[in-house]
Short mmCIF file of C-alpha atoms in Angstrom, two decimals:
data_model
loop_
_atom_site.label_atom_id
_atom_site.label_comp_id
_atom_site.label_asym_id
_atom_site.label_seq_id
_atom_site.Cartn_x
_atom_site.Cartn_y
_atom_site.Cartn_z
CA MET A 23 85.69 104.91 83.58
CA VAL A 24 85.91 108.71 84.67
CA ARG A 25 82.25 108.42 85.91
CA LEU A 26 82.70 105.30 88.04
CA ALA A 27 85.93 106.39 89.47
CA THR A 28 84.20 109.72 90.58
CA ALA A 29 81.57 107.75 92.05
CA SER A 30 83.45 105.52 93.90
CA LEU A 31 85.97 108.27 94.76
CA VAL A 32 83.24 110.54 96.62
CA GLY A 33 81.50 107.97 98.09
CA THR A 34 84.53 106.45 100.13
CA ALA A 35 85.67 110.03 100.91
CA ILE A 36 82.05 110.63 102.60
CA GLU A 37 82.24 106.97 104.33
CA PHE A 38 85.77 107.94 105.66
CA PHE A 39 84.80 111.18 106.27
CA ASP A 40 82.19 109.64 108.80
CA PHE A 41 85.06 107.27 110.17
CA PHE A 42 87.74 109.61 110.37
CA VAL A 43 85.45 112.71 112.56
CA TYR A 44 85.12 110.20 115.32
CA GLY A 45 88.96 109.67 115.54
CA THR A 46 89.62 113.29 115.38
CA ALA A 47 86.99 113.71 118.11
CA ALA A 48 88.16 110.75 120.51
CA ALA A 49 91.59 112.56 120.13
CA LEU A 50 90.54 115.89 121.28
CA VAL A 51 87.51 115.78 123.00
CA LEU A 52 85.30 112.38 123.71
CA GLY A 53 87.48 111.14 126.92
CA PRO A 54 86.54 114.03 129.03
CA LEU A 55 82.58 114.17 127.79
CA PHE A 56 82.19 110.41 127.95
CA PHE A 57 84.53 109.26 130.54
CA PRO A 58 84.96 111.94 132.96
CA THR A 59 85.38 109.77 136.10
CA PHE A 60 88.76 108.32 134.37
CA SER A 61 91.95 110.00 134.79
CA PRO A 62 93.14 111.98 131.41
CA LEU A 63 95.47 109.40 130.13
CA ALA A 64 92.50 106.58 131.04
CA GLY A 65 89.90 108.74 129.52
CA THR A 66 92.05 109.10 126.34
CA LEU A 67 92.51 105.13 126.58
CA ALA A 68 88.73 104.67 127.07
CA ALA A 69 87.98 107.15 123.83
CA PHE A 70 90.35 105.03 121.96
CA GLY A 71 89.14 101.98 122.96
CA THR A 72 85.44 103.26 121.39
CA PHE A 73 87.81 104.21 118.38
CA ALA A 74 88.83 100.52 118.25
CA ILE A 75 85.39 98.76 118.25
CA GLY A 76 84.99 100.49 114.47
CA PHE A 77 87.85 98.23 113.41
CA VAL A 78 86.48 95.23 115.09
CA ALA A 79 83.25 95.68 113.45
CA ARG A 80 84.92 96.00 109.74
CA PRO A 81 85.67 92.39 109.13
CA LEU A 82 81.99 91.65 110.26
CA GLY A 83 80.82 94.17 107.82
CA SER A 84 83.18 92.69 105.22
CA VAL A 85 81.36 89.38 105.67
CA LEU A 86 78.00 90.72 105.62
CA PHE A 87 78.41 92.95 102.50
CA GLY A 88 80.73 90.68 100.90
CA HIS A 89 78.01 87.94 100.84
CA VAL A 90 75.80 90.63 99.31
CA GLY A 91 78.53 91.49 96.52
CA ASP A 92 79.34 88.15 95.80
CA ARG A 93 75.74 87.06 95.58
CA TYR A 94 73.59 89.85 94.32
CA GLY A 95 76.18 92.26 92.88
CA ARG A 96 78.80 94.85 93.86
CA ARG A 97 76.30 98.11 93.32
CA PRO A 98 73.89 97.15 95.82
CA VAL A 99 76.80 97.08 98.56
CA LEU A 100 77.57 100.63 97.83
CA PHE A 101 74.30 101.85 98.73
CA ALA A 102 73.68 99.85 102.03
CA SER A 103 77.32 100.40 103.10
CA LEU A 104 76.97 104.36 102.54
CA LEU A 105 73.25 104.73 104.11
CA LEU A 106 74.22 102.44 107.38
CA THR A 107 77.54 104.70 107.77
CA GLY A 108 76.07 108.03 107.27
CA CYS A 109 72.84 107.28 109.75
CA ALA A 110 75.14 105.96 112.60
CA THR A 111 77.41 108.85 112.15
CA VAL A 112 74.30 111.55 112.69
CA ALA A 113 73.38 109.66 115.36
CA VAL A 114 76.81 110.07 117.07
CA GLY A 115 76.37 113.83 116.96
CA CYS A 116 73.11 113.55 118.73
CA VAL A 117 74.38 111.32 121.80
CA PRO A 118 74.10 112.97 125.13
CA THR A 119 77.20 113.05 127.27
CA TYR A 120 77.90 111.30 130.54
CA GLU A 121 76.93 114.30 132.50
CA THR A 122 73.32 113.99 131.20
CA ILE A 123 72.81 110.05 131.07
CA GLY A 124 75.41 108.51 132.65
CA ILE A 125 76.65 105.08 131.61
CA ALA A 126 74.61 104.67 128.97
CA ALA A 127 76.59 107.73 126.87
CA PRO A 128 79.43 105.65 126.39
CA LEU A 129 77.42 102.64 125.66
CA LEU A 130 75.35 104.49 123.02
CA LEU A 131 78.77 105.70 121.73
CA LEU A 132 80.30 102.20 121.55
CA THR A 133 77.11 100.67 119.70
CA LEU A 134 77.14 103.75 117.15
CA ARG A 135 80.64 103.36 116.31
CA PHE A 136 80.46 99.51 115.96
CA LEU A 137 77.41 100.36 113.18
CA GLN A 138 80.17 102.77 111.66
CA GLY A 139 82.61 99.95 111.13
CA LEU A 140 79.82 97.67 109.85
CA GLY A 141 79.19 100.02 107.25
CA LEU A 142 82.68 100.92 106.28
CA GLY A 143 83.72 97.12 105.93
CA GLY A 144 81.67 96.73 103.26
CA GLU A 145 82.07 100.07 101.63
CA TRP A 146 85.63 99.39 100.51
CA GLY A 147 85.15 96.00 98.66
CA GLY A 148 82.23 97.41 96.58
CA ALA A 149 83.97 100.70 95.76
CA VAL A 150 86.87 98.92 94.88
CA LEU A 151 85.70 96.25 92.79
CA LEU A 152 83.26 98.60 90.87
CA THR A 153 86.38 100.47 89.07
CA ALA A 154 88.69 97.60 89.38
CA GLU A 155 86.13 95.06 87.45
CA HIS A 156 85.40 97.93 84.74
CA ALA A 157 89.03 98.98 84.41
CA PRO A 158 90.97 98.07 81.20
CA ALA A 159 93.63 95.57 82.51
CA ASN A 160 96.85 98.05 81.64
CA ARG A 161 95.47 100.55 83.55
CA ARG A 162 93.72 98.55 86.82
CA ALA A 163 95.85 100.18 89.35
CA LEU A 164 95.26 103.65 88.09
CA TRP A 165 91.49 103.26 87.84
CA ALA A 166 91.47 101.40 91.09
CA SER A 167 93.13 103.89 92.88
CA PHE A 168 90.59 106.44 92.69
CA PRO A 169 88.93 104.90 95.84
CA GLN A 170 92.09 104.90 97.84
CA ILE A 171 92.01 108.90 97.20
CA GLY A 172 88.68 109.10 99.04
CA PRO A 173 90.36 108.38 102.76
CA ALA A 174 92.75 111.42 101.97
CA VAL A 175 89.61 113.47 100.90
CA GLY A 176 87.50 112.14 104.00
CA PHE A 177 90.39 112.86 106.14
CA LEU A 178 90.64 116.45 104.97
CA LEU A 179 87.16 117.39 105.18
CA ALA A 180 86.61 115.63 108.78
CA ASN A 181 89.39 117.89 110.10
CA GLY A 182 89.31 120.58 108.11
CA VAL A 183 85.82 120.81 109.82
CA MET A 184 87.22 120.40 113.37
CA LEU A 185 90.22 122.73 112.48
CA ALA A 186 87.52 125.63 111.72
CA LEU A 187 85.81 124.79 114.74
CA THR A 188 88.28 124.63 117.26
CA ALA A 189 89.87 127.92 115.54
CA GLY A 190 86.51 129.63 115.66
CA LEU A 191 84.87 128.50 118.78
CA SER A 192 86.20 129.07 122.38
CA ASP A 193 87.11 125.63 123.95
CA ALA A 194 84.04 125.81 126.35
CA GLU A 195 81.89 126.11 123.03
CA PHE A 196 83.68 123.61 121.35
CA ARG A 197 83.04 120.98 124.07
CA SER A 198 79.39 121.90 124.54
CA TRP A 199 78.35 121.59 120.86
CA GLY A 200 81.21 122.34 118.19
CA TRP A 201 82.49 118.90 118.23
CA ARG A 202 79.00 117.66 117.29
CA VAL A 203 78.78 119.79 113.97
CA PRO A 204 80.65 117.35 111.71
CA PHE A 205 78.63 114.40 112.65
CA TRP A 206 75.45 116.29 111.77
CA ALA A 207 76.85 117.23 108.46
CA ALA A 208 77.39 113.58 107.71
CA GLY A 209 73.68 113.40 106.96
CA VAL A 210 73.97 115.75 103.89
CA LEU A 211 76.98 114.37 102.74
CA ALA A 212 75.64 110.57 102.61
CA ALA A 213 72.44 111.86 100.80
CA ALA A 214 74.60 113.49 97.97
CA GLY A 215 76.57 110.29 97.96
CA LEU A 216 73.65 108.05 97.57
CA LEU A 217 72.27 110.37 94.67
CA LEU A 218 75.67 109.89 92.91
CA ARG A 219 75.64 106.34 92.99
CA SER A 220 72.03 105.94 91.92
CA SER A 221 73.05 105.67 88.05
CA LEU A 222 75.82 103.15 88.23
CA ALA A 223 75.92 100.18 86.39
CA GLU A 224 76.85 96.50 87.79
CA THR A 225 80.08 95.34 86.86
CA PRO A 226 80.83 93.11 83.70
CA GLN A 227 82.51 90.25 85.59
CA PHE A 228 79.72 89.91 88.32
CA GLU A 229 77.10 90.15 85.17
CA GLU A 230 79.05 87.32 83.47
CA LEU A 231 78.88 85.23 86.80
CA SER A 232 75.37 85.59 86.92
CA ALA A 233 74.70 84.62 83.60
CA SER A 234 76.77 81.54 83.83
CA GLY A 235 75.07 80.47 87.15
CA ARG A 236 78.87 80.58 88.94
CA ARG A 237 77.87 82.82 91.65
CA ALA A 238 79.62 81.58 94.79
CA SER A 239 76.39 80.38 97.03
CA ALA A 240 78.38 80.86 100.33
CA PRO A 241 81.36 82.89 99.70
CA LEU A 242 82.35 82.84 103.13
CA THR A 243 82.62 79.07 103.51
CA GLU A 244 84.95 79.22 100.19
CA ILE A 245 87.30 81.69 101.48
CA VAL A 246 87.63 79.58 104.74
CA ARG A 247 87.91 76.24 103.21
CA ASP A 248 90.28 77.56 99.98
CA HIS A 249 91.73 80.92 100.74
CA TRP A 250 92.03 81.12 104.27
CA ARG A 251 95.93 81.64 103.87
CA LEU A 252 95.67 84.28 101.18
CA VAL A 253 93.44 86.33 103.64
CA LEU A 254 95.87 85.81 106.52
CA LEU A 255 98.82 86.71 104.52
CA THR A 256 97.01 90.10 103.19
CA ALA A 257 95.86 90.88 106.42
CA GLY A 258 99.29 90.47 107.98
CA ALA A 259 100.72 92.22 105.01
CA LEU A 260 98.58 95.51 105.04
CA ALA A 261 98.88 95.81 108.71
CA VAL A 262 101.50 98.33 108.62
CA GLY A 263 99.67 100.88 106.55
CA TYR A 264 97.14 100.77 109.26
CA ALA A 265 99.36 101.29 111.69
CA VAL A 266 101.31 103.89 110.31
CA PHE A 267 98.17 106.12 109.12
CA TYR A 268 96.71 105.83 112.83
CA THR A 269 99.77 106.63 114.49
CA VAL A 270 99.99 109.61 112.18
CA SER A 271 96.36 110.81 112.06
CA THR A 272 95.01 110.02 115.61
CA TRP A 273 97.81 109.05 118.29
CA ALA A 274 100.08 111.72 117.34
CA LEU A 275 97.29 114.18 117.43
CA ALA A 276 96.65 113.24 121.01
CA TYR A 277 100.44 112.96 122.06
CA GLY A 278 100.98 116.25 120.47
CA THR A 279 98.16 118.19 122.16
CA GLU A 280 98.53 116.36 125.68
CA ARG A 281 102.01 115.67 126.22
CA LEU A 282 104.00 118.14 124.09
CA GLY A 283 101.62 121.26 124.40
CA VAL A 284 101.07 121.92 120.96
CA SER A 285 97.82 123.54 119.84
CA SER A 286 95.41 120.96 118.41
CA THR A 287 95.03 123.60 115.49
CA VAL A 288 98.79 123.35 114.78
CA MET A 289 98.95 119.70 114.84
CA LEU A 290 95.55 119.18 112.81
CA THR A 291 97.30 121.60 110.26
CA CYS A 292 100.42 119.26 110.06
CA VAL A 293 98.58 116.22 109.64
CA MET A 294 96.40 117.59 107.31
CA ALA A 295 99.23 118.89 104.95
CA ALA A 296 100.86 115.57 105.03
CA VAL A 297 97.41 114.03 104.25
CA ALA A 298 97.04 116.34 101.54
CA VAL A 299 100.44 115.29 99.45
CA LYS A 300 99.74 111.73 100.15
CA GLY A 301 96.50 111.91 98.43
CA ALA A 302 98.12 113.80 95.68
CA ALA A 303 100.45 111.08 95.16
CA THR A 304 98.05 108.29 95.22
CA PRO A 305 97.45 108.03 91.07
CA PHE A 306 101.12 108.46 90.38
CA VAL A 307 102.17 105.48 92.37
CA ALA A 308 99.41 103.45 90.86
CA LEU A 309 100.50 104.39 87.32
CA LEU A 310 104.13 102.82 88.92
CA ALA A 311 102.45 99.70 89.52
CA ASP A 312 100.97 99.32 86.15
CA ARG A 313 104.24 99.72 84.77
CA TRP A 314 106.50 97.61 87.28
CA GLY A 315 104.20 95.32 89.21
CA ARG A 316 102.30 95.63 92.52
CA ARG A 317 104.21 93.20 94.67
CA PRO A 318 107.43 95.59 94.31
CA LEU A 319 106.05 98.66 95.44
CA CYS A 320 104.48 97.17 98.50
CA LEU A 321 107.91 95.81 99.28
CA ALA A 322 109.49 99.12 99.13
CA GLY A 323 106.81 100.75 100.80
CA CYS A 324 107.09 98.33 103.87
CA ALA A 325 110.68 98.83 104.08
CA ALA A 326 110.34 102.45 103.91
CA SER A 327 108.11 102.38 106.63
CA ALA A 328 110.70 100.10 108.79
CA LEU A 329 113.38 102.89 108.30
CA TRP A 330 111.58 105.88 108.92
CA MET A 331 109.71 105.46 112.24
CA PHE A 332 112.55 106.36 114.27
CA PRO A 333 113.04 109.51 112.70
CA MET A 334 109.41 109.94 112.58
CA VAL A 335 108.88 109.95 116.38
CA ALA A 336 112.16 112.05 116.73
CA LEU A 337 110.59 114.79 114.51
CA LEU A 338 107.49 114.87 116.18
CA HIS A 339 108.91 115.01 119.73
CA THR A 340 110.62 118.33 118.30
CA ALA A 341 106.99 119.85 118.53
CA GLU A 342 108.39 122.20 115.76
CA PRO A 343 105.60 122.03 112.95
CA LEU A 344 107.86 121.87 109.83
CA LEU A 345 109.84 119.22 111.26
CA MET A 346 106.33 117.40 112.70
CA PHE A 347 105.15 117.84 108.81
CA LEU A 348 108.08 116.15 107.59
CA GLY A 349 107.88 113.36 109.85
CA PHE A 350 104.47 112.59 109.10
CA LEU A 351 104.84 113.25 105.00
CA GLY A 352 107.76 110.61 105.14
CA SER A 353 105.52 108.16 107.00
CA LEU A 354 102.43 108.66 104.76
CA LEU A 355 104.43 108.46 101.33
CA ALA A 356 105.72 105.13 102.66
CA PHE A 357 102.18 104.12 103.47
CA ILE A 358 100.60 105.22 100.16
CA THR A 359 103.52 103.35 98.41
CA MET A 360 101.63 100.35 99.28
CA PHE A 361 97.84 101.26 99.64
CA ALA A 362 97.73 102.95 96.26
CA VAL A 363 98.40 99.53 94.89
CA ILE A 364 96.42 97.36 96.94
CA ALA A 365 93.01 98.31 95.23
CA ALA A 366 94.22 96.41 92.16
CA TYR A 367 96.29 93.85 94.14
CA LEU A 368 93.82 92.45 96.28
CA PRO A 369 90.86 91.80 93.77
CA GLU A 370 93.37 90.15 91.57
CA LEU A 371 94.56 87.72 94.17
CA TYR A 372 90.94 86.17 94.48
CA GLU A 373 88.91 84.47 91.78
CA PRO A 374 85.90 86.72 90.85
CA ARG A 375 83.23 84.44 92.61
CA VAL A 376 84.54 85.29 95.93
CA ARG A 377 86.48 88.43 95.33
CA CYS A 378 84.04 90.79 97.13
CA THR A 379 84.54 88.70 100.47
CA GLY A 380 88.02 87.76 100.30
CA ALA A 381 89.48 91.05 99.36
CA ALA A 382 87.36 93.17 101.78
CA VAL A 383 87.97 90.47 104.85
CA GLY A 384 91.66 90.45 104.06
CA TYR A 385 91.90 94.48 104.19
CA ASN A 386 89.57 94.91 106.88
CA LEU A 387 91.18 92.07 109.10
CA ALA A 388 94.42 94.11 108.91
CA GLY A 389 92.25 97.22 110.29
CA VAL A 390 92.12 95.48 113.40
CA LEU A 391 95.75 94.10 113.56
CA GLY A 392 97.13 97.28 112.65
CA GLY A 393 94.24 100.13 113.17
CA ALA A 394 92.47 99.24 116.22
CA LEU A 395 95.33 98.74 118.44
CA THR A 396 97.67 100.83 117.39
CA PRO A 397 96.43 104.18 119.09
CA ILE A 398 96.25 102.15 122.45
CA VAL A 399 99.55 100.68 122.31
CA ALA A 400 101.46 103.75 121.24
CA THR A 401 99.67 105.78 123.84
CA THR A 402 100.59 103.22 126.51
CA LEU A 403 103.93 102.96 125.16
CA SER A 404 104.39 106.98 125.42
CA ASP A 405 103.18 107.42 128.79
CA GLY A 406 105.71 108.33 131.38
CA GLY A 407 109.36 109.80 130.56
CA SER A 408 110.29 113.41 129.21
CA GLY A 409 112.22 112.06 125.98
CA PRO A 410 110.85 110.83 122.41
CA PRO A 411 108.73 107.68 122.84
CA TRP A 412 111.05 105.27 121.36
CA GLY A 413 109.09 102.54 122.24
CA VAL A 414 106.49 103.41 119.49
CA ALA A 415 108.90 103.60 117.10
CA ALA A 416 110.23 100.37 118.00
CA TYR A 417 106.83 98.79 118.00
CA LEU A 418 106.02 100.11 114.44
CA THR A 419 108.92 99.10 113.15
CA VAL A 420 108.30 95.54 114.19
CA VAL A 421 104.93 95.53 112.34
CA ALA A 422 106.54 96.93 109.37
CA LEU A 423 109.24 93.99 109.08
CA ILE A 424 106.35 91.34 109.96
CA SER A 425 104.01 92.88 106.90
CA LEU A 426 107.16 93.00 104.79
CA GLY A 427 107.51 88.93 105.69
CA CYS A 428 104.08 88.80 104.48
CA PHE A 429 104.26 90.66 101.22
CA ALA A 430 107.17 88.52 100.30
CA LEU A 431 105.21 85.42 100.42
CA LEU A 432 102.45 86.82 98.08
CA PRO A 433 102.84 86.37 94.22
CA GLU A 434 102.96 89.26 91.45
CA THR A 435 99.63 89.64 90.08
CA LEU A 436 100.42 92.32 87.16
CA PRO A 437 98.54 91.47 84.01
CA GLU A 438 100.63 90.21 80.97
CA THR A 439 101.82 92.74 78.75
CA LEU A 440 99.05 93.16 75.73
CA PRO A 441 100.05 92.45 72.37
CA ASP A 442 101.21 94.98 69.83
CA PRO A 443 97.81 95.90 67.75
CA SER A 444 99.58 94.61 64.42
CA GLU A 445 100.76 91.35 66.03
CA ALA A 446 97.13 90.49 67.35
CA ALA A 447 95.89 91.61 63.56
CA GLU A 448 98.41 89.15 62.19
CA ALA A 449 97.24 86.35 64.50
CA ALA A 450 93.82 86.96 63.96
CA PRO A 451 92.75 84.76 61.14
CA ALA A 452 94.57 81.86 62.82
#
């Protein structure tokens, strides 16, 4: 389990490194370089628009790689998704700017971001099922939470590199070539991840399905026909997590640097510190889910998000590093109370024959609802005015309440308490 969990964590961290480095670049530099004819606000919105395309592609990646996972195994998904995302990310670092090739530059950027999203849409389902389907029932949430640490590690890697570059280079150097370095580094990371995953075994549940001939011939068809309500509920339930995370990690970064005049180094440091605490807290929250259940923690995380959005915006608007960090930390702790749990929760909601497709589609459809639109909506709502952007807080609170309602309609999936070994022994003869 340690080897499997480590491989899932490392691979997921690499894929999210690829995905997050684009979001940071979109907030800091892509607008002026690829949309120079736009106003500063319009350029930021356009850069966030290409950022959003990655989320739109993720459900499509879930369908494509989910079909592979349910028909041919979870293991092939891990290789194909990592290879696709890694190649697309390296290519982003090679795209000439608008000044060099004109309109072809943002079009290439858009295409590569789509391919990034396609690969990431398959990664999560494969990585989570690899651990969840190997894990013992009484510790499934704990082991399945390791891929959920991956996004925090990927975010810290991506932004750590960006932080070092913005601190060590002049603004002109960073805009000229420095921003490309993290994208080129993705190639080395992807090669390391593929090597690490080369020795992984297929999950016992898929091998059982394959041996018994019960694999789904058309997983998406079964999901649409038999589980459409579950997919919509899980997408709506998880939307708040994406909205909160990308508000902190993407929109707040742009708002702090452009509107509040805080240096990008300070903003990145505040966000990274909060993400580091969130990542460290993940397995401890998962242990609570193995003890008390999945649904109660998800409901608590939604409620905490709804209550914290207005304080978070107020703390951000102070432009004081410590207060901004506290605002981000409260938001991300509410977020991880839900997202440490769902790596076990979502697979348990779906039957094994369509689990890879169903869990991944629900998870990534939530990304469209909560992650793709949030930076754009938040940027629009915060335009103009000198006071705190309360419209952003109100928007996030509404999303949290909708997600709370969706979680309330989902069942609990905590496996029944295992029998005492002595009781099992007494029952064995019968």
